[in-house]
Amino acid sequence: MIRQAQSKDKETIVTMIGEGMLWRTEEIGDIVEKATVYIWEENEQIIGCCTYDLNSSGEDGTAEIYVYTRPDHRKRGIGSRLFEKLWLELQQHEEKPTAVMATYRVDHGQGADFFAKRGFASIWGHHLMKYTGEIGPEPTLDVRKFTESDMDMYIQSQSDAYYEVRKGIDLQPYRLADYPEKTMNAWKKWLLNDMREDIYLFEHEGVFVGSLIITGHGEVYDVFVDPVHQGKGYGKELVRFFVNRTLEKGLQPYLVTGTHNEPAIALYERTGFQTFQTTTTAKRDFA
């Protein structure tokens, strides 16, 4: 039977999803906490779930959904029934979305076929990559923390660095600096209030060449080298810095990169990272 999840179900749901998606428990818990969740229950056991969230996608009017069934209960139509439930909920919602996005694994399982049959088209994919080596040579670049006075330079450089990648998958705006004022203000606030101590800037002879953000749980993101300084080996130095600092804390370095970003994938593989999971985010209009 399908019923709406209760607070007492959260731990079971998070554990179940974690069996299939190699995400941090905290990440899954955050999704479950903020979303509307329905579960499929048999004999007092939760064997499937679906979620929808009208605010998590980052796009106005776009709902984000997840559908998951335990592997040993698949091929019984449970996923289809859960999908139909959340679709009906969205149709009747007072804030009816204009589009829906779904994320699922494509390195195993039937997620791709399941969502393709329901009209979803892939818009981008991600590799989860983990480092399996040891501490390596220290970078020769100078490193310092981010300050408020770096804001404009940081945003412009990252905008330039990501332009070709975003254009390649038609992710608009192609330049991050072209986001609406409301979005830009929220990003700047996040950088200053939440991430300031985790952002590292790299310089060569006093000139900024790149940056990255290192989290407290061993992940790096927003890795970029300014286009003016690409092709000089600086990307490898940034990654070495991240790996060494993370290993020193006793954590396993990991990252998520776009499946379309072939230069970045090649860089990470050269520095000792291996792919452990590949996911796709797909989208369809909601009618």
PDB file of C-alpha atoms in Angstrom:
ATOM      1  CA  MET A   1       0.000   0.000   0.000  1.00  0.00           C
ATOM      2  CA  ILE A   2       1.025   3.600  -0.544  1.00  0.00           C
ATOM      3  CA  ARG A   3       0.926   6.063   2.312  1.00  0.00           C
ATOM      4  CA  GLN A   4       2.543   9.378   3.152  1.00  0.00           C
ATOM      5  CA  ALA A   5       5.765   9.018   5.089  1.00  0.00           C
ATOM      6  CA  GLN A   6       5.897   9.965   8.754  1.00  0.00           C
ATOM      7  CA  SER A   7       8.811  11.272  10.787  1.00  0.00           C
ATOM      8  CA  LYS A   8       9.393   7.791  12.226  1.00  0.00           C
ATOM      9  CA  ASP A   9      10.025   6.473   8.702  1.00  0.00           C
ATOM     10  CA  LYS A  10      12.851   8.882   7.874  1.00  0.00           C
ATOM     11  CA  GLU A  11      15.777   6.718   9.041  1.00  0.00           C
ATOM     12  CA  THR A  12      14.501   3.677   7.121  1.00  0.00           C
ATOM     13  CA  ILE A  13      13.901   5.727   3.965  1.00  0.00           C
ATOM     14  CA  VAL A  14      17.356   7.319   4.101  1.00  0.00           C
ATOM     15  CA  THR A  15      19.018   3.934   4.599  1.00  0.00           C
ATOM     16  CA  MET A  16      17.017   2.379   1.754  1.00  0.00           C
ATOM     17  CA  ILE A  17      17.872   5.135  -0.735  1.00  0.00           C
ATOM     18  CA  GLY A  18      21.502   4.984   0.372  1.00  0.00           C
ATOM     19  CA  GLU A  19      21.640   1.334  -0.660  1.00  0.00           C
ATOM     20  CA  GLY A  20      21.172   2.415  -4.256  1.00  0.00           C
ATOM     21  CA  MET A  21      22.548   5.958  -4.441  1.00  0.00           C
ATOM     22  CA  LEU A  22      26.111   6.565  -3.259  1.00  0.00           C
ATOM     23  CA  TRP A  23      25.295   9.877  -1.642  1.00  0.00           C
ATOM     24  CA  ARG A  24      26.172  10.976   1.866  1.00  0.00           C
ATOM     25  CA  THR A  25      23.572  10.085   4.484  1.00  0.00           C
ATOM     26  CA  GLU A  26      23.255  13.790   5.306  1.00  0.00           C
ATOM     27  CA  GLU A  27      22.477  14.621   1.667  1.00  0.00           C
ATOM     28  CA  ILE A  28      19.745  11.990   1.428  1.00  0.00           C
ATOM     29  CA  GLY A  29      18.366  13.051   4.798  1.00  0.00           C
ATOM     30  CA  ASP A  30      18.154  16.648   3.606  1.00  0.00           C
ATOM     31  CA  ILE A  31      16.215  15.580   0.496  1.00  0.00           C
ATOM     32  CA  VAL A  32      13.778  13.522   2.556  1.00  0.00           C
ATOM     33  CA  GLU A  33      13.373  16.234   5.183  1.00  0.00           C
ATOM     34  CA  LYS A  34      12.424  18.952   2.684  1.00  0.00           C
ATOM     35  CA  ALA A  35      10.367  16.894   0.248  1.00  0.00           C
ATOM     36  CA  THR A  36       6.888  15.424   0.294  1.00  0.00           C
ATOM     37  CA  VAL A  37       7.471  11.672   0.579  1.00  0.00           C
ATOM     38  CA  TYR A  38       5.252   8.659  -0.106  1.00  0.00           C
ATOM     39  CA  ILE A  39       6.225   5.078   0.671  1.00  0.00           C
ATOM     40  CA  TRP A  40       5.174   1.627  -0.477  1.00  0.00           C
ATOM     41  CA  GLU A  41       4.743  -0.616   2.557  1.00  0.00           C
ATOM     42  CA  GLU A  42       4.139  -4.351   2.764  1.00  0.00           C
ATOM     43  CA  ASN A  43       3.944  -6.336   6.002  1.00  0.00           C
ATOM     44  CA  GLU A  44       5.118  -3.244   7.886  1.00  0.00           C
ATOM     45  CA  GLN A  45       8.246  -3.046   5.728  1.00  0.00           C
ATOM     46  CA  ILE A  46       9.089  -0.061   3.517  1.00  0.00           C
ATOM     47  CA  ILE A  47      10.177  -1.367   0.109  1.00  0.00           C
ATOM     48  CA  GLY A  48       9.839   1.727  -2.064  1.00  0.00           C
ATOM     49  CA  CYS A  49       9.407   5.481  -1.957  1.00  0.00           C
ATOM     50  CA  CYS A  50       8.871   8.571  -4.088  1.00  0.00           C
ATOM     51  CA  THR A  51       9.518  12.220  -3.303  1.00  0.00           C
ATOM     52  CA  TYR A  52       8.768  15.584  -4.809  1.00  0.00           C
ATOM     53  CA  ASP A  53      10.032  19.040  -3.941  1.00  0.00           C
ATOM     54  CA  LEU A  54       8.872  22.233  -5.627  1.00  0.00           C
ATOM     55  CA  ASN A  55      11.784  24.327  -4.323  1.00  0.00           C
ATOM     56  CA  SER A  56      14.981  22.269  -4.580  1.00  0.00           C
ATOM     57  CA  SER A  57      15.703  22.294  -8.316  1.00  0.00           C
ATOM     58  CA  GLY A  58      16.963  25.864  -8.438  1.00  0.00           C
ATOM     59  CA  GLU A  59      14.587  26.610 -11.324  1.00  0.00           C
ATOM     60  CA  ASP A  60      11.328  28.469 -10.746  1.00  0.00           C
ATOM     61  CA  GLY A  61       8.352  26.314 -11.645  1.00  0.00           C
ATOM     62  CA  THR A  62      10.343  23.068 -11.779  1.00  0.00           C
ATOM     63  CA  ALA A  63       9.649  20.210  -9.369  1.00  0.00           C
ATOM     64  CA  GLU A  64      12.363  17.692  -8.466  1.00  0.00           C
ATOM     65  CA  ILE A  65      11.365  14.053  -7.985  1.00  0.00           C
ATOM     66  CA  TYR A  66      12.929  10.757  -6.943  1.00  0.00           C
ATOM     67  CA  VAL A  67      11.480   7.256  -7.276  1.00  0.00           C
ATOM     68  CA  TYR A  68      13.166   4.266  -5.656  1.00  0.00           C
ATOM     69  CA  THR A  69      12.270   0.601  -5.139  1.00  0.00           C
ATOM     70  CA  ARG A  70      14.415  -1.968  -3.347  1.00  0.00           C
ATOM     71  CA  PRO A  71      16.147  -4.217  -5.925  1.00  0.00           C
ATOM     72  CA  ASP A  72      14.533  -7.424  -4.660  1.00  0.00           C
ATOM     73  CA  HIS A  73      11.039  -5.956  -5.181  1.00  0.00           C
ATOM     74  CA  ARG A  74      11.447  -4.562  -8.674  1.00  0.00           C
ATOM     75  CA  LYS A  75       9.603  -5.762 -11.795  1.00  0.00           C
ATOM     76  CA  ARG A  76       6.324  -5.716  -9.837  1.00  0.00           C
ATOM     77  CA  GLY A  77       5.049  -2.308 -10.921  1.00  0.00           C
ATOM     78  CA  ILE A  78       5.773  -0.664  -7.568  1.00  0.00           C
ATOM     79  CA  GLY A  79       7.884   2.092  -9.124  1.00  0.00           C
ATOM     80  CA  SER A  80       5.126   2.807 -11.663  1.00  0.00           C
ATOM     81  CA  ARG A  81       2.481   3.079  -8.958  1.00  0.00           C
ATOM     82  CA  LEU A  82       4.664   5.403  -6.890  1.00  0.00           C
ATOM     83  CA  PHE A  83       5.338   7.567  -9.936  1.00  0.00           C
ATOM     84  CA  GLU A  84       1.625   7.767 -10.707  1.00  0.00           C
ATOM     85  CA  LYS A  85       0.988   8.841  -7.111  1.00  0.00           C
ATOM     86  CA  LEU A  86       3.432  11.733  -7.129  1.00  0.00           C
ATOM     87  CA  TRP A  87       2.333  12.782 -10.632  1.00  0.00           C
ATOM     88  CA  LEU A  88      -1.272  13.030  -9.439  1.00  0.00           C
ATOM     89  CA  GLU A  89      -0.126  14.997  -6.400  1.00  0.00           C
ATOM     90  CA  LEU A  90       1.696  17.485  -8.617  1.00  0.00           C
ATOM     91  CA  GLN A  91      -1.325  17.860 -10.916  1.00  0.00           C
ATOM     92  CA  GLN A  92      -3.505  18.744  -7.948  1.00  0.00           C
ATOM     93  CA  HIS A  93      -0.952  20.966  -6.184  1.00  0.00           C
ATOM     94  CA  GLU A  94      -1.850  24.626  -5.797  1.00  0.00           C
ATOM     95  CA  GLU A  95       1.671  25.474  -7.034  1.00  0.00           C
ATOM     96  CA  LYS A  96       1.446  23.220 -10.085  1.00  0.00           C
ATOM     97  CA  PRO A  97       4.885  23.086 -11.739  1.00  0.00           C
ATOM     98  CA  THR A  98       5.616  23.723 -15.403  1.00  0.00           C
ATOM     99  CA  ALA A  99       8.403  21.114 -15.580  1.00  0.00           C
ATOM    100  CA  VAL A 100       9.706  18.120 -13.625  1.00  0.00           C
ATOM    101  CA  MET A 101      13.274  16.877 -13.134  1.00  0.00           C
ATOM    102  CA  ALA A 102      14.370  13.410 -12.004  1.00  0.00           C
ATOM    103  CA  THR A 103      17.809  12.094 -11.065  1.00  0.00           C
ATOM    104  CA  TYR A 104      18.718   8.408 -11.278  1.00  0.00           C
ATOM    105  CA  ARG A 105      21.677   6.076 -11.715  1.00  0.00           C
ATOM    106  CA  VAL A 106      22.640   4.971 -15.214  1.00  0.00           C
ATOM    107  CA  ASP A 107      25.626   2.750 -14.380  1.00  0.00           C
ATOM    108  CA  HIS A 108      23.242   0.012 -13.226  1.00  0.00           C
ATOM    109  CA  GLY A 109      19.521  -0.573 -12.879  1.00  0.00           C
ATOM    110  CA  GLN A 110      16.714   0.425 -15.228  1.00  0.00           C
ATOM    111  CA  GLY A 111      16.295   4.076 -14.245  1.00  0.00           C
ATOM    112  CA  ALA A 112      17.039   5.370 -17.733  1.00  0.00           C
ATOM    113  CA  ASP A 113      14.376   3.179 -19.378  1.00  0.00           C
ATOM    114  CA  PHE A 114      11.857   3.875 -16.614  1.00  0.00           C
ATOM    115  CA  PHE A 115      11.987   7.652 -17.053  1.00  0.00           C
ATOM    116  CA  ALA A 116      12.438   7.613 -20.836  1.00  0.00           C
ATOM    117  CA  LYS A 117       9.141   5.728 -21.155  1.00  0.00           C
ATOM    118  CA  ARG A 118       7.532   8.558 -19.197  1.00  0.00           C
ATOM    119  CA  GLY A 119       8.755  11.303 -21.480  1.00  0.00           C
ATOM    120  CA  PHE A 120      11.895  12.423 -19.646  1.00  0.00           C
ATOM    121  CA  ALA A 121      14.945  13.500 -21.651  1.00  0.00           C
ATOM    122  CA  SER A 122      18.440  13.642 -20.182  1.00  0.00           C
ATOM    123  CA  ILE A 123      19.837  17.149 -19.705  1.00  0.00           C
ATOM    124  CA  TRP A 124      23.104  16.382 -17.905  1.00  0.00           C
ATOM    125  CA  GLY A 125      24.963  13.622 -16.087  1.00  0.00           C
ATOM    126  CA  HIS A 126      27.449  13.361 -13.232  1.00  0.00           C
ATOM    127  CA  HIS A 127      30.251  11.038 -12.192  1.00  0.00           C
ATOM    128  CA  LEU A 128      30.967  10.452  -8.516  1.00  0.00           C
ATOM    129  CA  MET A 129      34.755  10.010  -8.378  1.00  0.00           C
ATOM    130  CA  LYS A 130      36.889   8.953  -5.413  1.00  0.00           C
ATOM    131  CA  TYR A 131      40.634   9.155  -4.815  1.00  0.00           C
ATOM    132  CA  THR A 132      42.283   5.873  -3.923  1.00  0.00           C
ATOM    133  CA  GLY A 133      45.967   6.871  -3.744  1.00  0.00           C
ATOM    134  CA  GLU A 134      48.296   8.421  -1.182  1.00  0.00           C
ATOM    135  CA  ILE A 135      49.493  11.924  -0.334  1.00  0.00           C
ATOM    136  CA  GLY A 136      51.418  13.401  -3.262  1.00  0.00           C
ATOM    137  CA  PRO A 137      53.715  16.369  -3.972  1.00  0.00           C
ATOM    138  CA  GLU A 138      52.659  19.741  -2.654  1.00  0.00           C
ATOM    139  CA  PRO A 139      51.629  22.371  -5.217  1.00  0.00           C
ATOM    140  CA  THR A 140      54.088  25.126  -6.040  1.00  0.00           C
ATOM    141  CA  LEU A 141      51.358  27.777  -6.297  1.00  0.00           C
ATOM    142  CA  ASP A 142      50.703  30.232  -3.491  1.00  0.00           C
ATOM    143  CA  VAL A 143      47.440  29.585  -1.655  1.00  0.00           C
ATOM    144  CA  ARG A 144      45.246  31.931   0.372  1.00  0.00           C
ATOM    145  CA  LYS A 145      41.683  32.128   1.667  1.00  0.00           C
ATOM    146  CA  PHE A 146      38.858  33.975  -0.055  1.00  0.00           C
ATOM    147  CA  THR A 147      37.949  37.493   1.130  1.00  0.00           C
ATOM    148  CA  GLU A 148      35.011  39.765   0.369  1.00  0.00           C
ATOM    149  CA  SER A 149      37.215  41.954  -1.809  1.00  0.00           C
ATOM    150  CA  ASP A 150      37.775  38.954  -4.111  1.00  0.00           C
ATOM    151  CA  MET A 151      34.072  38.596  -4.914  1.00  0.00           C
ATOM    152  CA  ASP A 152      33.837  40.315  -8.307  1.00  0.00           C
ATOM    153  CA  MET A 153      37.066  38.779  -9.582  1.00  0.00           C
ATOM    154  CA  TYR A 154      36.080  35.321  -8.327  1.00  0.00           C
ATOM    155  CA  ILE A 155      32.643  35.374  -9.969  1.00  0.00           C
ATOM    156  CA  GLN A 156      33.939  36.740 -13.275  1.00  0.00           C
ATOM    157  CA  SER A 157      36.770  34.191 -13.467  1.00  0.00           C
ATOM    158  CA  GLN A 158      34.514  31.249 -12.613  1.00  0.00           C
ATOM    159  CA  SER A 159      31.949  32.540 -15.111  1.00  0.00           C
ATOM    160  CA  ASP A 160      34.592  32.608 -17.851  1.00  0.00           C
ATOM    161  CA  ALA A 161      35.979  29.193 -16.875  1.00  0.00           C
ATOM    162  CA  TYR A 162      32.615  27.423 -17.012  1.00  0.00           C
ATOM    163  CA  TYR A 163      31.325  29.150 -20.142  1.00  0.00           C
ATOM    164  CA  GLU A 164      32.281  26.478 -22.690  1.00  0.00           C
ATOM    165  CA  VAL A 165      31.089  23.606 -20.500  1.00  0.00           C
ATOM    166  CA  ARG A 166      27.697  25.209 -19.843  1.00  0.00           C
ATOM    167  CA  LYS A 167      27.301  26.153 -23.494  1.00  0.00           C
ATOM    168  CA  GLY A 168      28.117  22.578 -24.524  1.00  0.00           C
ATOM    169  CA  ILE A 169      25.058  21.252 -22.673  1.00  0.00           C
ATOM    170  CA  ASP A 170      22.954  24.363 -23.317  1.00  0.00           C
ATOM    171  CA  LEU A 171      22.797  25.172 -19.592  1.00  0.00           C
ATOM    172  CA  GLN A 172      21.669  28.776 -19.502  1.00  0.00           C
ATOM    173  CA  PRO A 173      22.827  31.297 -18.713  1.00  0.00           C
ATOM    174  CA  TYR A 174      26.125  30.199 -20.221  1.00  0.00           C
ATOM    175  CA  ARG A 175      27.935  32.754 -18.070  1.00  0.00           C
ATOM    176  CA  LEU A 176      27.295  32.519 -14.344  1.00  0.00           C
ATOM    177  CA  ALA A 177      27.639  36.290 -14.128  1.00  0.00           C
ATOM    178  CA  ASP A 178      24.478  36.628 -16.240  1.00  0.00           C
ATOM    179  CA  TYR A 179      22.151  35.097 -13.635  1.00  0.00           C
ATOM    180  CA  PRO A 180      19.321  37.382 -12.447  1.00  0.00           C
ATOM    181  CA  GLU A 181      20.154  39.821  -9.653  1.00  0.00           C
ATOM    182  CA  LYS A 182      18.167  37.811  -7.087  1.00  0.00           C
ATOM    183  CA  THR A 183      20.160  34.657  -7.865  1.00  0.00           C
ATOM    184  CA  MET A 184      23.471  36.510  -7.849  1.00  0.00           C
ATOM    185  CA  ASN A 185      22.745  38.108  -4.493  1.00  0.00           C
ATOM    186  CA  ALA A 186      21.872  34.729  -2.989  1.00  0.00           C
ATOM    187  CA  TRP A 187      25.095  33.229  -4.390  1.00  0.00           C
ATOM    188  CA  LYS A 188      27.218  36.046  -2.991  1.00  0.00           C
ATOM    189  CA  LYS A 189      25.554  35.696   0.405  1.00  0.00           C
ATOM    190  CA  TRP A 190      26.235  31.958   0.389  1.00  0.00           C
ATOM    191  CA  LEU A 191      29.892  32.490  -0.519  1.00  0.00           C
ATOM    192  CA  LEU A 192      30.436  35.052   2.225  1.00  0.00           C
ATOM    193  CA  ASN A 193      28.344  33.590   5.022  1.00  0.00           C
ATOM    194  CA  ASP A 194      28.609  29.843   4.491  1.00  0.00           C
ATOM    195  CA  MET A 195      31.684  29.073   2.399  1.00  0.00           C
ATOM    196  CA  ARG A 196      34.224  31.834   3.025  1.00  0.00           C
ATOM    197  CA  GLU A 197      36.530  29.639   5.130  1.00  0.00           C
ATOM    198  CA  ASP A 198      36.363  26.762   2.632  1.00  0.00           C
ATOM    199  CA  ILE A 199      37.272  28.694  -0.538  1.00  0.00           C
ATOM    200  CA  TYR A 200      40.941  28.627  -1.552  1.00  0.00           C
ATOM    201  CA  LEU A 201      42.471  30.957  -4.118  1.00  0.00           C
ATOM    202  CA  PHE A 202      45.645  30.014  -5.969  1.00  0.00           C
ATOM    203  CA  GLU A 203      48.166  32.525  -7.280  1.00  0.00           C
ATOM    204  CA  HIS A 204      51.348  32.512  -9.338  1.00  0.00           C
ATOM    205  CA  GLU A 205      53.665  35.456  -8.736  1.00  0.00           C
ATOM    206  CA  GLY A 206      50.776  37.393  -7.212  1.00  0.00           C
ATOM    207  CA  VAL A 207      48.348  36.707 -10.088  1.00  0.00           C
ATOM    208  CA  PHE A 208      45.139  34.751  -9.485  1.00  0.00           C
ATOM    209  CA  VAL A 209      45.020  31.516 -11.522  1.00  0.00           C
ATOM    210  CA  GLY A 210      42.263  29.365 -10.020  1.00  0.00           C
ATOM    211  CA  SER A 211      40.162  28.296  -7.067  1.00  0.00           C
ATOM    212  CA  LEU A 212      38.322  25.452  -5.376  1.00  0.00           C
ATOM    213  CA  ILE A 213      36.083  24.780  -2.384  1.00  0.00           C
ATOM    214  CA  ILE A 214      36.958  22.002   0.082  1.00  0.00           C
ATOM    215  CA  THR A 215      34.187  20.749   2.366  1.00  0.00           C
ATOM    216  CA  GLY A 216      34.566  19.323   5.836  1.00  0.00           C
ATOM    217  CA  HIS A 217      33.454  15.861   4.672  1.00  0.00           C
ATOM    218  CA  GLY A 218      36.102  15.337   1.990  1.00  0.00           C
ATOM    219  CA  GLU A 219      34.438  16.727  -1.129  1.00  0.00           C
ATOM    220  CA  VAL A 220      35.726  19.382  -3.500  1.00  0.00           C
ATOM    221  CA  TYR A 221      33.656  21.464  -5.862  1.00  0.00           C
ATOM    222  CA  ASP A 222      33.711  24.647  -7.917  1.00  0.00           C
ATOM    223  CA  VAL A 223      37.178  23.720  -9.146  1.00  0.00           C
ATOM    224  CA  PHE A 224      38.325  26.019 -11.921  1.00  0.00           C
ATOM    225  CA  VAL A 225      41.376  27.541 -13.552  1.00  0.00           C
ATOM    226  CA  ASP A 226      40.997  30.957 -15.129  1.00  0.00           C
ATOM    227  CA  PRO A 227      40.918  30.524 -18.939  1.00  0.00           C
ATOM    228  CA  VAL A 228      43.916  32.829 -19.312  1.00  0.00           C
ATOM    229  CA  HIS A 229      45.995  30.361 -17.295  1.00  0.00           C
ATOM    230  CA  GLN A 230      44.655  27.031 -18.529  1.00  0.00           C
ATOM    231  CA  GLY A 231      47.055  24.578 -20.144  1.00  0.00           C
ATOM    232  CA  LYS A 232      49.856  25.314 -17.666  1.00  0.00           C
ATOM    233  CA  GLY A 233      49.322  22.375 -15.310  1.00  0.00           C
ATOM    234  CA  TYR A 234      47.642  24.459 -12.624  1.00  0.00           C
ATOM    235  CA  GLY A 235      44.541  22.263 -12.525  1.00  0.00           C
ATOM    236  CA  LYS A 236      46.639  19.323 -11.378  1.00  0.00           C
ATOM    237  CA  GLU A 237      48.192  21.470  -8.638  1.00  0.00           C
ATOM    238  CA  LEU A 238      44.762  22.506  -7.362  1.00  0.00           C
ATOM    239  CA  VAL A 239      43.654  18.882  -7.190  1.00  0.00           C
ATOM    240  CA  ARG A 240      46.856  17.869  -5.389  1.00  0.00           C
ATOM    241  CA  PHE A 241      46.221  20.523  -2.757  1.00  0.00           C
ATOM    242  CA  PHE A 242      42.682  19.225  -2.194  1.00  0.00           C
ATOM    243  CA  VAL A 243      43.815  15.594  -2.002  1.00  0.00           C
ATOM    244  CA  ASN A 244      46.620  16.273   0.469  1.00  0.00           C
ATOM    245  CA  ARG A 245      44.545  18.450   2.809  1.00  0.00           C
ATOM    246  CA  THR A 246      41.718  15.907   2.815  1.00  0.00           C
ATOM    247  CA  LEU A 247      43.961  12.877   3.414  1.00  0.00           C
ATOM    248  CA  GLU A 248      45.628  14.727   6.283  1.00  0.00           C
ATOM    249  CA  LYS A 249      42.208  14.826   7.962  1.00  0.00           C
ATOM    250  CA  GLY A 250      41.803  11.078   7.558  1.00  0.00           C
ATOM    251  CA  LEU A 251      39.058  11.438   4.937  1.00  0.00           C
ATOM    252  CA  GLN A 252      38.719   9.919   1.470  1.00  0.00           C
ATOM    253  CA  PRO A 253      38.764  12.671  -1.174  1.00  0.00           C
ATOM    254  CA  TYR A 254      35.840  12.601  -3.571  1.00  0.00           C
ATOM    255  CA  LEU A 255      34.115  14.868  -6.070  1.00  0.00           C
ATOM    256  CA  VAL A 256      31.261  15.082  -8.541  1.00  0.00           C
ATOM    257  CA  THR A 257      31.921  16.204 -12.102  1.00  0.00           C
ATOM    258  CA  GLY A 258      29.787  16.446 -15.209  1.00  0.00           C
ATOM    259  CA  THR A 259      29.907  13.512 -17.610  1.00  0.00           C
ATOM    260  CA  HIS A 260      30.204  16.063 -20.424  1.00  0.00           C
ATOM    261  CA  ASN A 261      33.288  17.720 -18.903  1.00  0.00           C
ATOM    262  CA  GLU A 262      35.876  15.520 -20.565  1.00  0.00           C
ATOM    263  CA  PRO A 263      38.931  17.703 -19.741  1.00  0.00           C
ATOM    264  CA  ALA A 264      38.048  17.636 -16.032  1.00  0.00           C
ATOM    265  CA  ILE A 265      37.440  13.870 -16.057  1.00  0.00           C
ATOM    266  CA  ALA A 266      40.813  13.313 -17.723  1.00  0.00           C
ATOM    267  CA  LEU A 267      42.506  15.555 -15.138  1.00  0.00           C
ATOM    268  CA  TYR A 268      40.942  13.711 -12.210  1.00  0.00           C
ATOM    269  CA  GLU A 269      41.800  10.308 -13.648  1.00  0.00           C
ATOM    270  CA  ARG A 270      45.422  11.395 -14.145  1.00  0.00           C
ATOM    271  CA  THR A 271      45.593  12.424 -10.501  1.00  0.00           C
ATOM    272  CA  GLY A 272      44.272   9.113  -9.142  1.00  0.00           C
ATOM    273  CA  PHE A 273      40.472   9.381  -9.101  1.00  0.00           C
ATOM    274  CA  GLN A 274      38.153   6.576 -10.192  1.00  0.00           C
ATOM    275  CA  THR A 275      34.448   6.693 -11.062  1.00  0.00           C
ATOM    276  CA  PHE A 276      32.189   4.927  -8.546  1.00  0.00           C
ATOM    277  CA  GLN A 277      28.754   6.098  -9.689  1.00  0.00           C
ATOM    278  CA  THR A 278      27.170   7.787 -12.706  1.00  0.00           C
ATOM    279  CA  THR A 279      23.827   9.550 -12.518  1.00  0.00           C
ATOM    280  CA  THR A 280      21.674  11.433 -15.000  1.00  0.00           C
ATOM    281  CA  THR A 281      19.252  14.261 -14.423  1.00  0.00           C
ATOM    282  CA  ALA A 282      16.362  14.237 -16.900  1.00  0.00           C
ATOM    283  CA  LYS A 283      13.542  16.681 -17.456  1.00  0.00           C
ATOM    284  CA  ARG A 284      10.126  16.890 -19.082  1.00  0.00           C
ATOM    285  CA  ASP A 285       7.393  19.474 -19.364  1.00  0.00           C
ATOM    286  CA  PHE A 286       4.530  19.069 -16.954  1.00  0.00           C
ATOM    287  CA  ALA A 287       1.079  19.102 -18.486  1.00  0.00           C
TER     288      ALA A 287
END
